[in-house]
XYZ file of C-alpha atoms in Angstrom:
723
model
C 106.745 143.179 255.074
C 104.070 144.288 252.557
C 103.920 142.604 248.841
C 103.698 145.610 246.690
C 102.801 145.103 242.800
C 105.399 145.995 240.243
C 103.700 148.980 237.944
C 104.187 150.260 234.241
C 100.943 151.922 233.473
C 100.555 154.188 230.627
C 99.485 157.611 231.215
C 97.181 157.430 228.193
C 95.132 154.778 230.516
C 95.384 156.389 234.229
C 96.199 160.369 233.058
C 93.821 162.850 232.967
C 91.318 160.971 230.981
C 90.624 157.842 233.379
C 88.245 160.060 235.354
C 86.066 159.786 232.219
C 85.851 156.227 231.808
C 82.632 155.262 233.055
C 82.607 152.749 236.206
C 82.013 148.984 235.814
C 78.996 149.609 238.316
C 77.143 151.215 235.475
C 74.659 149.438 233.242
C 77.282 147.916 231.018
C 78.322 145.201 233.721
C 76.837 141.581 233.257
C 74.889 139.886 230.875
C 71.361 141.291 229.832
C 69.136 139.674 227.203
C 71.597 137.494 225.966
C 74.619 135.773 227.278
C 77.322 136.777 224.584
C 80.562 135.800 226.146
C 82.191 133.244 228.381
C 80.963 133.750 232.050
C 78.521 136.597 231.100
C 80.410 139.450 230.113
C 84.125 140.381 229.452
C 84.618 141.254 233.084
C 83.793 137.668 233.944
C 81.364 138.762 236.609
C 78.719 135.983 236.156
C 76.480 138.465 236.507
C 72.542 139.028 234.805
C 70.762 141.975 234.826
C 67.371 139.855 234.183
C 64.519 140.085 237.142
C 61.830 137.811 235.799
C 62.758 134.669 238.043
C 63.043 136.343 241.372
C 63.383 134.993 244.821
C 59.650 135.279 245.138
C 58.868 132.472 242.076
C 61.781 130.873 241.655
C 60.351 127.709 243.379
C 58.235 127.254 240.581
C 60.816 126.829 237.790
C 60.311 123.601 235.642
C 62.561 121.812 232.983
C 61.852 123.681 229.712
C 63.785 121.665 227.524
C 66.608 119.265 227.321
C 69.089 118.445 224.599
C 71.650 115.525 224.711
C 74.866 116.857 223.052
C 76.457 113.444 222.292
C 74.033 113.355 219.363
C 74.512 110.791 216.674
C 78.101 108.982 215.332
C 79.688 111.335 212.746
C 80.986 108.828 209.747
C 80.165 105.757 212.006
C 82.584 106.770 214.292
C 81.182 106.019 218.357
C 83.788 108.095 219.492
C 81.978 111.545 218.243
C 79.353 110.677 221.011
C 81.691 111.379 224.082
C 80.280 112.017 227.191
C 81.467 113.330 230.383
C 83.845 116.834 230.633
C 80.500 118.859 229.285
C 81.973 121.659 231.110
C 80.628 124.556 228.800
C 79.354 127.754 229.943
C 76.853 128.161 226.975
C 76.721 131.358 225.025
C 73.092 132.851 223.606
C 72.806 135.203 221.095
C 69.415 136.913 219.356
C 67.863 133.579 220.346
C 70.288 131.108 219.812
C 71.913 129.010 222.061
C 75.724 127.595 221.493
C 77.237 125.323 223.339
C 80.302 123.127 222.630
C 80.038 119.157 223.044
C 82.387 116.845 224.993
C 83.795 115.688 221.548
C 84.607 119.245 220.498
C 81.149 119.531 218.231
C 79.994 123.063 218.101
C 75.873 123.026 218.137
C 73.610 125.835 217.680
C 69.876 125.633 219.068
C 66.632 127.286 219.414
C 67.427 128.793 222.864
C 63.520 128.673 223.215
C 62.763 125.175 222.377
C 66.270 123.496 222.344
C 65.886 122.471 218.872
C 69.168 121.909 216.622
C 70.131 124.129 213.949
C 73.312 123.177 212.919
C 76.208 121.540 214.307
C 80.118 121.665 213.152
C 82.156 118.943 214.062
C 86.007 119.606 213.324
C 86.718 116.518 212.600
C 85.264 116.696 208.864
C 87.913 119.271 208.656
C 90.983 117.520 210.018
C 91.533 114.011 211.749
C 93.047 115.151 214.597
C 90.767 118.056 216.026
C 90.043 116.052 219.093
C 91.398 116.572 222.734
C 90.906 118.375 225.678
C 87.625 119.558 227.294
C 86.094 123.003 225.948
C 84.621 124.891 228.907
C 83.264 127.631 226.282
C 83.409 129.509 223.157
C 83.898 132.976 222.218
C 81.588 135.721 219.769
C 82.187 138.360 217.668
C 80.349 140.481 215.285
C 80.412 143.482 213.013
C 76.674 144.026 210.940
C 76.296 140.731 209.424
C 79.448 139.417 209.822
C 79.182 137.370 212.915
C 81.637 134.708 214.202
C 82.035 131.585 216.603
C 85.758 130.913 217.715
C 86.137 127.219 218.894
C 89.148 125.155 219.174
C 89.906 121.475 218.812
C 92.852 119.827 219.016
C 95.894 122.473 217.991
C 93.515 124.297 215.936
C 91.716 127.514 216.476
C 88.605 127.884 214.066
C 86.323 130.868 212.914
C 82.698 129.685 212.078
C 80.176 131.433 210.714
C 77.374 131.896 213.083
C 74.504 131.467 211.023
C 75.344 128.235 209.485
C 78.443 126.906 211.219
C 80.708 126.407 208.322
C 84.491 127.555 208.776
C 84.803 131.300 207.186
C 87.929 130.196 205.072
C 89.277 133.816 204.900
C 89.998 133.036 208.446
C 93.999 131.849 208.796
C 94.394 128.755 206.634
C 91.175 128.207 204.881
C 89.206 128.726 208.585
C 91.879 127.760 211.448
C 95.190 128.589 212.693
C 97.451 126.420 214.688
C 97.568 127.590 218.230
C 101.297 126.853 218.362
C 102.123 130.270 216.458
C 103.712 132.845 217.882
C 105.514 131.542 220.947
C 109.026 132.054 219.431
C 110.005 128.433 219.686
C 111.073 125.920 216.638
C 108.257 124.586 214.939
C 104.562 124.618 216.077
C 104.247 123.042 220.031
C 101.004 121.736 220.763
C 99.257 124.616 222.480
C 95.454 123.784 222.953
C 92.659 125.787 224.804
C 89.953 124.613 227.515
C 88.599 128.491 228.038
C 87.889 130.166 224.967
C 89.772 133.338 225.007
C 88.055 136.756 225.280
C 87.447 139.179 222.368
C 88.164 142.943 222.371
C 87.588 145.407 219.545
C 88.988 143.121 216.773
C 91.272 140.913 218.773
C 91.030 137.349 220.234
C 93.114 137.122 223.057
C 94.134 133.836 224.195
C 96.243 132.029 226.354
C 96.734 128.247 226.369
C 97.032 124.567 227.752
C 100.413 123.903 227.089
C 103.007 121.131 227.715
C 105.298 121.629 231.015
C 108.418 121.962 228.457
C 106.718 124.798 226.278
C 107.441 128.349 227.547
C 103.738 130.221 227.884
C 102.763 133.394 226.409
C 99.395 135.290 225.578
C 98.528 136.246 221.904
C 96.090 138.414 220.045
C 94.724 137.283 216.886
C 93.056 139.023 214.448
C 89.482 138.222 214.539
C 88.935 138.647 210.777
C 92.169 137.310 209.070
C 94.100 135.116 211.997
C 97.064 137.151 211.845
C 98.858 136.850 214.842
C 99.274 140.913 216.519
C 100.825 140.642 219.451
C 102.669 138.496 222.004
C 103.131 138.420 225.988
C 105.916 136.417 226.877
C 105.112 134.340 230.223
C 108.563 133.356 230.618
C 110.721 136.628 229.831
C 113.504 136.150 227.393
C 116.953 137.968 227.817
C 116.619 142.043 228.151
C 112.481 141.631 229.356
C 111.144 142.381 232.205
C 111.055 139.771 234.572
C 114.096 137.766 233.357
C 116.150 137.982 236.462
C 113.589 135.770 238.082
C 114.978 132.848 236.673
C 118.286 131.057 236.218
C 120.028 132.150 233.123
C 118.335 130.860 229.724
C 115.421 129.074 231.523
C 113.194 130.051 229.069
C 114.840 127.286 226.507
C 114.034 124.596 229.288
C 111.118 125.750 231.817
C 107.600 125.638 230.406
C 104.257 126.323 231.713
C 103.382 129.853 233.163
C 100.767 130.215 230.719
C 97.122 130.559 231.439
C 94.819 128.194 231.091
C 91.941 129.476 233.228
C 90.778 132.253 230.753
C 91.211 136.388 231.230
C 88.948 139.784 231.563
C 88.818 142.578 230.081
C 88.217 146.446 231.069
C 87.104 147.378 227.545
C 86.839 150.937 228.256
C 90.214 151.313 229.398
C 91.682 148.486 227.167
C 93.208 146.608 229.930
C 92.928 142.677 229.712
C 93.823 140.566 232.832
C 95.102 137.255 232.926
C 95.809 134.492 235.714
C 98.833 132.387 235.045
C 99.663 128.868 236.248
C 102.634 127.707 237.466
C 106.121 127.243 235.422
C 107.109 123.533 234.588
C 107.642 120.937 235.968
C 105.148 121.442 238.141
C 106.640 120.060 241.301
C 110.182 120.052 240.473
C 111.722 123.307 240.715
C 115.520 122.309 240.957
C 116.299 123.707 237.628
C 114.344 126.834 238.164
C 115.003 128.286 241.549
C 114.018 132.435 241.573
C 110.323 134.223 241.909
C 109.850 132.681 238.323
C 107.767 135.635 236.774
C 104.958 135.647 235.165
C 103.740 132.394 236.930
C 100.990 132.265 239.210
C 100.580 136.194 238.564
C 97.745 138.281 237.986
C 99.102 140.643 235.173
C 97.335 143.613 233.566
C 98.053 144.409 229.771
C 97.415 147.040 227.401
C 94.900 144.660 225.271
C 95.906 146.890 222.423
C 99.652 145.896 222.223
C 100.162 143.364 224.812
C 102.321 145.516 226.781
C 102.742 144.986 230.605
C 101.140 147.857 232.931
C 101.503 146.159 236.175
C 101.669 142.502 237.865
C 101.390 140.857 241.373
C 102.393 137.419 242.008
C 100.559 135.115 244.260
C 102.732 132.449 244.353
C 106.834 132.674 244.053
C 108.586 129.432 242.772
C 105.625 127.569 242.900
C 106.064 123.680 243.941
C 102.724 122.449 244.357
C 100.693 123.299 241.345
C 99.171 125.827 242.889
C 98.009 127.389 239.071
C 95.525 130.586 239.417
C 92.291 128.255 238.630
C 90.051 131.020 237.031
C 89.988 134.314 235.349
C 90.121 137.636 237.475
C 86.830 138.959 238.361
C 86.061 142.413 237.710
C 83.619 144.659 239.612
C 83.476 147.781 241.895
C 83.750 148.473 245.041
C 83.653 151.263 247.647
C 86.566 151.266 249.744
C 87.223 153.582 252.255
C 84.933 156.021 250.958
C 85.722 155.648 247.392
C 84.530 154.073 244.853
C 87.341 151.913 243.190
C 87.055 149.872 240.306
C 88.662 146.450 241.267
C 90.003 142.832 240.150
C 89.429 139.954 242.411
C 91.358 136.422 242.072
C 90.518 133.652 243.982
C 93.384 130.927 244.637
C 93.843 126.977 244.789
C 94.502 127.373 248.549
C 91.428 129.633 249.273
C 92.957 133.438 249.333
C 90.889 136.294 247.399
C 93.198 138.785 246.666
C 91.963 142.495 245.333
C 93.465 145.018 243.702
C 92.996 148.393 241.935
C 91.938 147.529 238.895
C 94.357 150.309 237.231
C 97.364 150.677 239.417
C 97.515 147.144 240.545
C 97.482 148.419 244.346
C 96.221 146.142 247.019
C 92.901 147.073 248.201
C 94.059 145.551 252.057
C 97.663 145.041 252.942
C 99.432 141.791 251.809
C 102.097 140.444 254.137
C 104.958 138.131 253.090
C 104.851 135.317 255.675
C 107.858 132.813 255.948
C 107.871 129.353 254.636
C 109.326 126.451 255.551
C 112.384 125.111 254.277
C 112.654 121.910 252.117
C 113.583 118.550 253.617
C 115.488 117.434 250.365
C 118.723 118.001 250.007
C 119.547 120.442 246.732
C 115.938 121.575 246.662
C 114.919 125.477 248.098
C 111.808 126.717 248.928
C 111.075 130.307 248.390
C 111.662 131.977 251.824
C 108.323 133.824 251.595
C 104.767 133.735 250.282
C 102.209 136.519 250.336
C 99.234 136.753 252.193
C 96.221 139.154 252.601
C 95.274 140.824 255.536
C 91.667 140.943 254.091
C 89.507 139.122 253.047
C 89.766 136.201 255.505
C 90.750 132.494 253.737
C 87.585 131.461 252.209
C 88.517 127.956 254.176
C 90.460 126.369 256.763
C 94.447 126.819 255.929
C 95.934 123.639 257.063
C 94.754 120.293 258.591
C 94.970 120.053 262.547
C 93.834 117.840 265.012
C 90.580 120.042 265.618
C 89.698 118.750 261.955
C 89.795 114.559 262.065
C 86.719 113.334 260.519
C 83.665 113.107 262.040
C 81.437 110.746 259.851
C 82.171 107.758 262.049
C 84.114 106.149 264.883
C 86.333 104.408 262.173
C 87.026 107.294 260.190
C 87.851 109.231 263.357
C 90.135 106.958 264.403
C 91.881 106.363 260.997
C 92.325 110.153 260.221
C 93.750 110.101 263.577
C 96.430 107.421 262.672
C 97.072 108.796 259.558
C 97.362 112.635 260.816
C 99.556 111.595 263.551
C 101.741 109.637 260.853
C 101.993 112.646 258.277
C 101.293 115.816 259.757
C 100.506 119.238 258.010
C 102.014 122.310 256.703
C 99.181 123.878 254.667
C 99.238 124.152 251.444
C 102.590 124.527 250.754
C 104.473 121.815 252.552
C 108.147 121.685 252.261
C 109.173 119.246 249.422
C 109.897 116.170 251.292
C 110.303 111.612 250.569
C 107.761 111.136 253.423
C 104.098 111.440 253.239
C 102.836 115.220 254.119
C 98.803 116.050 254.150
C 98.294 118.542 251.420
C 95.503 121.102 252.857
C 94.340 122.699 250.934
C 95.192 120.656 247.988
C 95.735 121.079 244.104
C 91.742 121.277 243.292
C 91.027 124.062 245.462
C 89.861 126.088 247.078
C 88.477 128.071 244.283
C 88.164 126.283 240.973
C 88.073 126.779 237.484
C 84.228 127.896 237.901
C 85.470 131.219 238.873
C 83.623 133.937 241.124
C 80.479 135.776 240.681
C 79.894 139.545 241.774
C 77.107 141.624 241.805
C 77.135 145.840 241.380
C 76.995 146.332 245.199
C 80.209 144.862 245.092
C 79.497 141.328 246.548
C 81.367 138.327 245.597
C 79.775 134.912 245.685
C 82.288 132.041 245.361
C 82.135 127.664 245.806
C 85.447 126.263 247.416
C 86.643 122.753 248.084
C 87.974 121.545 251.660
C 89.407 118.175 250.178
C 92.520 117.012 251.634
C 95.564 115.498 249.552
C 98.990 113.720 250.160
C 102.009 115.265 248.661
C 105.417 113.220 248.771
C 108.513 113.383 245.972
C 110.090 110.149 245.120
C 113.395 109.597 243.879
C 113.808 108.701 239.690
C 116.609 106.292 240.748
C 116.316 103.180 242.657
C 117.638 102.575 246.289
C 121.871 103.380 246.736
C 121.736 105.380 243.566
C 120.793 101.980 241.190
C 119.669 103.320 237.755
C 115.776 102.648 237.300
C 114.977 101.643 233.348
C 114.463 104.864 231.048
C 110.670 103.875 230.635
C 110.448 104.194 234.662
C 112.509 106.933 235.049
C 110.474 108.725 232.391
C 107.027 107.762 233.760
C 107.824 108.822 236.922
C 109.087 112.249 235.509
C 106.238 112.649 233.221
C 102.868 110.379 234.028
C 103.349 109.937 237.990
C 101.810 113.359 239.084
C 98.496 112.001 237.417
C 98.785 108.355 236.978
C 100.568 107.651 240.499
C 103.660 106.415 241.181
C 102.049 102.813 241.494
C 100.081 103.552 238.469
C 96.681 103.410 240.313
C 95.706 106.764 239.073
C 93.293 109.257 240.345
C 89.611 107.869 239.224
C 87.696 110.475 241.251
C 90.106 113.238 239.329
C 89.584 111.750 235.931
C 93.004 110.341 235.766
C 92.639 106.452 235.030
C 95.105 103.935 236.512
C 97.792 102.541 234.181
C 98.705 99.369 235.998
C 96.225 96.612 234.319
C 96.426 97.950 230.168
C 94.829 95.745 227.524
C 92.090 94.711 225.568
C 91.448 98.287 223.344
C 94.070 99.950 225.326
C 96.703 98.695 223.309
C 100.689 99.859 223.157
C 99.582 101.586 219.889
C 96.669 103.535 221.381
C 98.455 104.530 224.543
C 101.308 106.018 222.383
C 98.839 107.761 220.294
C 97.022 109.301 223.222
C 100.552 110.489 224.207
C 101.100 112.537 221.021
C 97.519 113.992 220.727
C 96.296 113.903 224.437
C 93.150 113.885 225.442
C 90.775 114.554 228.342
C 92.807 115.762 231.230
C 95.695 115.015 229.299
C 97.819 117.483 227.197
C 99.829 115.742 224.500
C 103.575 114.640 225.285
C 104.456 115.063 221.323
C 107.717 117.380 222.163
C 108.638 114.604 224.358
C 110.967 112.407 222.076
C 110.190 109.402 220.151
C 112.824 107.229 222.339
C 111.311 108.502 225.787
C 107.656 107.718 224.691
C 108.521 103.969 223.327
C 110.142 103.695 226.502
C 107.207 104.622 228.753
C 104.868 102.189 226.471
C 107.355 99.597 226.781
C 107.433 99.980 230.584
C 103.421 100.056 230.826
C 103.289 96.803 229.054
C 106.144 95.003 230.434
C 108.052 94.972 227.130
C 110.831 97.084 228.330
C 114.518 95.787 228.407
C 116.028 95.694 232.108
C 118.272 98.533 233.030
C 120.914 98.579 231.736
C 123.782 98.951 234.897
C 126.953 99.983 232.762
C 125.269 103.608 232.142
C 123.983 103.000 228.875
C 120.214 104.006 230.035
C 118.146 100.764 228.931
C 115.641 100.204 226.522
C 117.606 99.498 223.442
C 119.867 102.783 224.204
C 123.606 102.147 221.910
C 126.319 101.298 223.824
C 127.964 104.639 225.412
C 124.858 106.508 224.777
C 124.547 109.659 227.121
C 122.667 108.941 230.259
C 119.268 111.023 230.598
C 119.512 111.169 234.405
C 122.089 113.839 233.308
C 118.977 116.324 231.971
C 116.205 114.435 234.357
C 114.977 115.832 237.660
C 116.456 113.945 240.595
C 112.988 113.794 242.285
C 109.103 113.968 240.524
C 105.980 113.937 242.274
C 104.648 110.750 243.708
C 101.226 111.901 242.086
C 97.885 113.268 243.071
C 96.239 111.463 245.953
C 93.004 112.587 247.704
C 92.782 111.594 251.354
C 89.301 109.630 251.449
C 88.180 107.508 254.325
C 87.459 103.733 253.979
C 83.621 104.504 252.950
C 84.728 106.955 250.249
C 84.040 110.081 251.744
C 86.809 113.266 252.352
C 88.749 112.347 255.430
C 88.327 115.696 257.249
C 85.322 117.087 259.480
C 83.165 118.637 257.031
C 81.866 120.911 255.725
C 83.744 119.596 252.461
C 82.250 121.976 249.516
C 80.796 125.191 250.381
C 78.989 128.650 249.244
C 80.461 131.923 250.067
C 79.395 135.377 250.006
C 81.859 138.159 250.430
C 81.631 142.056 250.660
C 84.529 143.192 248.876
C 83.401 146.901 250.086
C 84.958 145.736 253.369
C 86.199 142.523 253.078
C 84.011 140.822 255.653
C 82.488 137.346 255.199
C 78.509 137.893 254.897
C 77.975 134.072 254.824
C 79.014 130.682 254.120
C 76.782 127.525 253.495
C 77.519 124.123 252.441
C 77.287 123.144 249.013
C 75.890 119.827 248.045
C 74.763 116.699 250.196
C 75.000 112.969 250.166
C 71.538 111.773 250.679
C 73.145 108.628 252.785
C 75.006 110.800 255.381
C 72.154 112.838 255.502
C 69.775 109.678 256.659
C 72.089 108.755 259.180
C 71.323 112.120 261.135
C 74.678 113.848 259.641
C 74.096 117.626 258.666
C 74.348 118.331 255.267
C 78.491 117.939 254.443
C 79.003 119.698 251.340
C 80.505 117.854 248.509
C 83.259 118.466 245.904
C 82.169 120.708 243.528
C 83.330 121.968 240.049
C 81.647 124.801 238.031
C 80.580 128.361 239.144
C 77.531 130.181 240.402
C 75.809 132.878 238.840
C 74.148 136.235 240.273
C 71.096 137.417 239.066
C 69.314 141.295 239.762
C 66.286 139.189 240.651
C 68.411 138.462 244.039
C 69.228 134.746 243.543
C 72.366 132.523 242.796
C 72.226 129.835 240.590
C 74.744 126.970 240.622
C 75.141 122.874 240.071
C 78.904 121.947 240.661
C 77.873 119.620 243.362
C 78.797 115.749 243.240
C 74.966 115.035 244.103
C 73.262 115.978 240.659
C 71.435 118.534 241.949
C 70.905 122.278 240.558
C 70.369 124.849 243.320
C 69.127 128.501 243.531
C 70.040 130.231 247.077
C 69.102 133.470 247.963
C 72.236 135.861 247.079
C 71.268 137.841 250.793
C 70.981 135.001 252.989
C 72.437 132.324 251.381
C 69.108 129.962 251.836
C 68.489 127.211 249.178
C 65.150 128.586 247.641
C 64.719 125.974 244.834
C 66.574 122.999 243.981
C 66.314 120.197 240.743
C 67.388 116.995 239.824
C 69.525 116.852 236.899
C 70.491 113.772 234.620
C 74.125 114.348 235.966
C 76.261 116.427 237.806
C 76.294 120.047 236.510
C 79.800 120.777 236.649
C 79.692 123.845 234.236
C 78.915 127.677 235.033
C 75.323 127.884 233.847
C 73.916 130.628 231.950
C 70.593 132.934 232.034
C 69.067 134.491 229.219
C 65.643 135.612 227.561
C 64.141 134.005 224.720
C 60.619 134.921 223.413
C 59.877 137.235 226.411
C 60.521 134.344 228.828
C 63.887 134.186 230.979
C 65.601 130.674 231.066
C 68.709 129.098 233.059
C 70.695 126.870 231.695
C 73.370 124.289 232.492
C 75.697 121.843 231.006
C 74.816 118.556 233.062
C 77.786 116.473 231.885
C 78.989 114.549 234.825
C 82.304 112.380 235.179
C 83.884 114.780 238.185
C 84.264 113.356 241.313
C 83.771 109.547 239.861
C 80.136 110.314 239.311
C 78.032 109.058 235.998
C 78.930 111.293 232.873
C 76.782 112.079 230.373
C 76.227 114.843 228.000
C 72.657 116.732 228.758
C 71.758 120.175 228.101
C 68.987 121.141 230.984
C 66.999 124.503 230.559
C 64.770 125.506 233.289
C 61.933 128.494 233.371
C 58.911 129.439 234.500
C 55.291 128.104 233.727
C 53.527 129.807 230.911
């Protein structure tokens, strides 16, 4: 059985005029002297046409300048020096580099020297302009009118690119609330961690949204901030895809937004989005159906937001398999014909490729049967799509051949736990028993995305880290009630912080089992409302529920009321929250490590891959990253967990940081051989940028660390050839 895209393509786009559109293989592909767009260009290709740095001279690269983006405290506030989560893919325009710091400041630097020109701190505009990481900025220009778009908290700002001052004619005195245009009561706490894309005079954005808020893609006027169009990713009655949900699911389900970014075919006027799972992430009992447009590549008319075609990559997601990066636009020679294509990598290591105009897969996609749920009343969608080509870029399940080889003890322990848990791949059936989840929720592919060159070769780094998957009941043994706070914690917090509150430190999710000191109840309540770091805001959760969670965390919550009143001070006769809460919650994100702290699987743990998208063949695969202490023990390089993407250049090079060993590398794009590497002050968990300034080519990366339990900082490092 072949999965087929659903297509509704305007004749204006694919009619007789289509042949006159220039192929993206032409000179418009990639970045040149400047790096004006997030990930290089509107097509998210990560490609640079620069050739000053080549395979022949890259070994001579030296540090040209560094800059600490933490800066000095603003108004005596030390939190303005935030470090870590510095994942910015920096913009460079006309000799000026624009970066977004970990504390949400936007800083303009001289691109040749690293000297600061101006700095914008959003807290000078609003006290609540804080929140999640920011992986990039957007740039728009018309003559002398040049703007940088950034976000902080729930606000989108337009800044004058020359001065850093807010453009007061944009929105409400320089900003707009990102909760606008969702068609919901009030203005939900929507945030951005990727900057959106500019098309003509529109800024098109998705959003990082709470699980109980229905997602949408929106376009705003770059001059005024006026909302121009909205595409709802959870359809309303009468809209396409509504029948793939239970009736009126848009009122209760959330998510299905696009936090990972978009790509634009500017010549055709098509924007491509890649969406996340629907919420709640792991409990789908109230949303059984295919759940369009969650976990899908969707092509929209960039002028109007009208759907042109879509392809859903995961049906009824119960495993948090968001599409983690923007679609990559490239041109291939397929069956003797030049085709403008769009490629999409997944967390479970699959790579899909489609005709950019029609949505037709380049190679057949088969619907493979899934394993039924082991929990009564919970249903798994019966099939999931798998492409014939390219082959998966990682192992698709943990087998007896994958037991750890790092040491005899690690091998023994992984053998014992594998025998106990078993493995069903990336989509194990929901169960109350522990199951190995492999591939896991952090990839496979991750948010760094893939690079593509004009020859039709795609370069991607992937993770191969095993995880565990387990659902837990939100009631006690024999159906006995838990306290309201305990139940609310399991439903809303356990996925990240664990059912036992021990967190996932390597994943940036702190433990909550020993709160105290500066982490007072008031502090925790504020973070729940505003969000921060990886945590989205929970302001749409009722105050009673938030107070109950805080009481549970600090041990001040009343015991559960067995008479059915809900506990936590609920008035007598209050309706039980059980009626609207899921009966099961996810037991928490949990990577599987051995006793030494290494992934409990035979290496490689991280790889860099080159895929010929003309034929679907894997050209090469090499480990990405190294643990020197293991190399000293005679173990070949294992690769490490990696976050941040590659850049490919016309000079024949791939530049990538990403690894957990504080190293920046250049690879030969033809062979995968390491040609150069340099030590970074912190891990470069960002996609680098390359540009020309004063006649010299630079490569710059944001080195913030903090991932994989590594040291955290906020240093920009630029490299260039010696004079």
